[in-house]
PDB file of C-alpha atoms in Angstrom:
ATOM      1  CA  UNK A   1       0.116  -0.008  -0.114  1.00 52.00           C
ATOM      2  CA  UNK A   2       1.003   3.565  -0.775  1.00 61.00           C
ATOM      3  CA  UNK A   3      -0.622   5.218   1.948  1.00 61.00           C
ATOM      4  CA  UNK A   4      -0.100   5.132   5.825  1.00 73.00           C
ATOM      5  CA  UNK A   5      -0.557   1.598   7.507  1.00 84.00           C
ATOM      6  CA  UNK A   6      -3.398   0.920  10.012  1.00 85.00           C
ATOM      7  CA  UNK A   7      -3.596   2.173  13.297  1.00 89.00           C
ATOM      8  CA  UNK A   8      -3.595  -0.139  16.240  1.00 90.00           C
ATOM      9  CA  UNK A   9      -7.421   0.360  16.682  1.00 93.00           C
ATOM     10  CA  UNK A  10      -7.956  -0.337  13.522  1.00 91.00           C
ATOM     11  CA  UNK A  11      -5.898  -3.785  12.975  1.00 92.00           C
ATOM     12  CA  UNK A  12      -7.846  -5.016  16.582  1.00 93.00           C
ATOM     13  CA  UNK A  13     -11.230  -4.323  14.699  1.00 94.00           C
ATOM     14  CA  UNK A  14      -9.712  -5.951  11.367  1.00 91.00           C
ATOM     15  CA  UNK A  15      -8.831  -9.170  13.627  1.00 92.00           C
ATOM     16  CA  UNK A  16     -12.343  -9.248  15.071  1.00 92.00           C
ATOM     17  CA  UNK A  17     -13.847  -8.995  11.919  1.00 91.00           C
ATOM     18  CA  UNK A  18     -11.428 -12.001  10.222  1.00 87.00           C
ATOM     19  CA  UNK A  19     -12.085 -14.043  13.409  1.00 87.00           C
ATOM     20  CA  UNK A  20     -15.893 -13.620  13.163  1.00 86.00           C
ATOM     21  CA  UNK A  21     -15.947 -14.867   9.258  1.00 83.00           C
ATOM     22  CA  UNK A  22     -13.587 -17.537  10.175  1.00 82.00           C
ATOM     23  CA  UNK A  23     -15.880 -18.901  12.858  1.00 87.00           C
ATOM     24  CA  UNK A  24     -18.277 -19.618   9.950  1.00 86.00           C
ATOM     25  CA  UNK A  25     -17.073 -22.852   8.628  1.00 84.00           C
ATOM     26  CA  UNK A  26     -19.033 -22.775   5.203  1.00 86.00           C
ATOM     27  CA  UNK A  27     -17.736 -19.502   4.487  1.00 82.00           C
ATOM     28  CA  UNK A  28     -14.080 -20.712   5.520  1.00 78.00           C
ATOM     29  CA  UNK A  29     -14.070 -23.752   3.509  1.00 81.00           C
ATOM     30  CA  UNK A  30     -15.890 -22.213   0.370  1.00 80.00           C
ATOM     31  CA  UNK A  31     -12.938 -19.401   0.461  1.00 77.00           C
ATOM     32  CA  UNK A  32     -10.404 -21.709   1.304  1.00 79.00           C
ATOM     33  CA  UNK A  33     -11.536 -24.100  -1.817  1.00 81.00           C
ATOM     34  CA  UNK A  34     -12.440 -21.160  -4.319  1.00 78.00           C
ATOM     35  CA  UNK A  35     -11.321 -21.685  -7.782  1.00 72.00           C
ATOM     36  CA  UNK A  36     -11.878 -20.117 -10.972  1.00 70.00           C
ATOM     37  CA  UNK A  37     -14.573 -21.643 -12.689  1.00 64.00           C
ATOM     38  CA  UNK A  38     -14.753 -22.848 -16.023  1.00 63.00           C
ATOM     39  CA  UNK A  39     -14.759 -20.668 -19.136  1.00 58.00           C
ATOM     40  CA  UNK A  40     -18.039 -19.775 -20.416  1.00 59.00           C
ATOM     41  CA  UNK A  41     -18.426 -21.587 -23.967  1.00 63.00           C
ATOM     42  CA  UNK A  42     -19.418 -18.567 -26.079  1.00 63.00           C
ATOM     43  CA  UNK A  43     -16.286 -16.622 -25.670  1.00 65.00           C
ATOM     44  CA  UNK A  44     -14.333 -19.840 -26.618  1.00 72.00           C
ATOM     45  CA  UNK A  45     -16.769 -20.564 -29.587  1.00 74.00           C
ATOM     46  CA  UNK A  46     -16.462 -17.025 -30.750  1.00 72.00           C
ATOM     47  CA  UNK A  47     -12.678 -17.013 -30.462  1.00 75.00           C
ATOM     48  CA  UNK A  48     -12.426 -20.365 -32.387  1.00 78.00           C
ATOM     49  CA  UNK A  49     -15.050 -19.268 -35.113  1.00 78.00           C
ATOM     50  CA  UNK A  50     -12.708 -15.919 -35.765  1.00 78.00           C
ATOM     51  CA  UNK A  51      -9.826 -18.230 -36.579  1.00 82.00           C
ATOM     52  CA  UNK A  52     -11.789 -19.703 -39.438  1.00 83.00           C
ATOM     53  CA  UNK A  53      -9.624 -19.029 -42.836  1.00 87.00           C
ATOM     54  CA  UNK A  54     -10.894 -15.806 -44.589  1.00 85.00           C
ATOM     55  CA  UNK A  55     -11.147 -17.918 -47.746  1.00 89.00           C
ATOM     56  CA  UNK A  56     -13.641 -20.029 -45.917  1.00 88.00           C
ATOM     57  CA  UNK A  57     -15.880 -16.894 -44.719  1.00 84.00           C
ATOM     58  CA  UNK A  58     -15.350 -15.786 -48.364  1.00 88.00           C
ATOM     59  CA  UNK A  59     -17.131 -19.021 -49.820  1.00 90.00           C
ATOM     60  CA  UNK A  60     -19.736 -18.895 -47.267  1.00 88.00           C
ATOM     61  CA  UNK A  61     -20.485 -15.271 -47.940  1.00 87.00           C
ATOM     62  CA  UNK A  62     -20.512 -15.886 -51.854  1.00 90.00           C
ATOM     63  CA  UNK A  63     -22.794 -19.219 -51.528  1.00 89.00           C
ATOM     64  CA  UNK A  64     -25.353 -16.998 -49.367  1.00 86.00           C
ATOM     65  CA  UNK A  65     -25.319 -14.304 -51.940  1.00 87.00           C
ATOM     66  CA  UNK A  66     -26.019 -16.886 -54.836  1.00 87.00           C
ATOM     67  CA  UNK A  67     -28.668 -18.482 -52.626  1.00 85.00           C
ATOM     68  CA  UNK A  68     -30.000 -15.388 -51.774  1.00 83.00           C
ATOM     69  CA  UNK A  69     -30.505 -14.341 -55.664  1.00 86.00           C
ATOM     70  CA  UNK A  70     -31.985 -17.869 -56.313  1.00 85.00           C
ATOM     71  CA  UNK A  71     -34.416 -17.777 -53.468  1.00 81.00           C
ATOM     72  CA  UNK A  72     -35.681 -14.424 -54.856  1.00 79.00           C
ATOM     73  CA  UNK A  73     -36.456 -15.946 -58.199  1.00 82.00           C
ATOM     74  CA  UNK A  74     -37.587 -19.646 -56.706  1.00 81.00           C
ATOM     75  CA  UNK A  75     -39.867 -19.284 -53.936  1.00 79.00           C
ATOM     76  CA  UNK A  76     -39.455 -23.100 -52.866  1.00 84.00           C
ATOM     77  CA  UNK A  77     -39.197 -23.877 -49.299  1.00 85.00           C
ATOM     78  CA  UNK A  78     -36.145 -26.231 -50.016  1.00 86.00           C
ATOM     79  CA  UNK A  79     -34.132 -23.020 -51.468  1.00 84.00           C
ATOM     80  CA  UNK A  80     -35.154 -21.103 -48.361  1.00 83.00           C
ATOM     81  CA  UNK A  81     -34.129 -23.613 -46.098  1.00 86.00           C
ATOM     82  CA  UNK A  82     -30.667 -23.989 -47.915  1.00 87.00           C
ATOM     83  CA  UNK A  83     -29.943 -20.433 -47.621  1.00 85.00           C
ATOM     84  CA  UNK A  84     -31.063 -20.153 -44.009  1.00 86.00           C
ATOM     85  CA  UNK A  85     -28.580 -23.172 -43.338  1.00 89.00           C
ATOM     86  CA  UNK A  86     -25.850 -21.353 -44.996  1.00 88.00           C
ATOM     87  CA  UNK A  87     -26.607 -17.876 -43.919  1.00 88.00           C
ATOM     88  CA  UNK A  88     -26.784 -18.513 -40.197  1.00 89.00           C
ATOM     89  CA  UNK A  89     -23.068 -19.724 -40.041  1.00 87.00           C
ATOM     90  CA  UNK A  90     -22.021 -17.257 -42.147  1.00 87.00           C
ATOM     91  CA  UNK A  91     -24.063 -13.890 -40.256  1.00 88.00           C
ATOM     92  CA  UNK A  92     -22.042 -16.014 -37.160  1.00 87.00           C
ATOM     93  CA  UNK A  93     -18.683 -15.946 -38.523  1.00 86.00           C
ATOM     94  CA  UNK A  94     -19.302 -12.069 -39.221  1.00 84.00           C
ATOM     95  CA  UNK A  95     -20.117 -11.621 -35.636  1.00 84.00           C
ATOM     96  CA  UNK A  96     -17.246 -13.411 -34.546  1.00 83.00           C
ATOM     97  CA  UNK A  97     -14.651 -11.592 -36.430  1.00 83.00           C
ATOM     98  CA  UNK A  98     -15.945  -8.168 -35.514  1.00 83.00           C
ATOM     99  CA  UNK A  99     -16.099  -8.786 -31.800  1.00 81.00           C
ATOM    100  CA  UNK A 100     -12.971 -10.365 -31.606  1.00 76.00           C
ATOM    101  CA  UNK A 101     -11.382  -7.679 -33.739  1.00 71.00           C
ATOM    102  CA  UNK A 102     -12.672  -5.109 -31.465  1.00 67.00           C
ATOM    103  CA  UNK A 103     -11.831  -6.610 -28.405  1.00 59.00           C
ATOM    104  CA  UNK A 104      -7.969  -6.812 -30.236  1.00 57.00           C
ATOM    105  CA  UNK A 105      -7.867  -3.155 -31.157  1.00 47.00           C
ATOM    106  CA  UNK A 106      -9.138  -1.850 -28.180  1.00 43.00           C
ATOM    107  CA  UNK A 107      -5.665  -1.144 -26.263  1.00 42.00           C
ATOM    108  CA  UNK A 108      -4.181   1.511 -28.212  1.00 42.00           C
ATOM    109  CA  UNK A 109      -0.608   2.728 -28.830  1.00 45.00           C
ATOM    110  CA  UNK A 110      -0.602   4.791 -25.816  1.00 43.00           C
ATOM    111  CA  UNK A 111      -1.866   1.871 -23.447  1.00 42.00           C
ATOM    112  CA  UNK A 112       0.210  -0.021 -21.322  1.00 40.00           C
TER     113      UNK A 112
END
């Protein structure tokens, strides 16, 4: 700490508080065995999706555009379903790339 240390009175109060907390067995055990939990899955999935090669993203994007043009002409449920199946991963990959790029560029040159 940079500031002045605790006074004797403050140290006694702190010791009393710590003793009271240690008396609670469940809390003491929970604090002693506390671990960092598993990482949430969406963060890992987004990072993995952002590592998909740009060529694969470009193919999905071209396929989505082609299916959009075809589905505009042929209004069959099969074409619309295939467009939806191709468009969903394309949109997800775009979201993943944008969010990871934003996080990666948040630390500017002046940031330490």
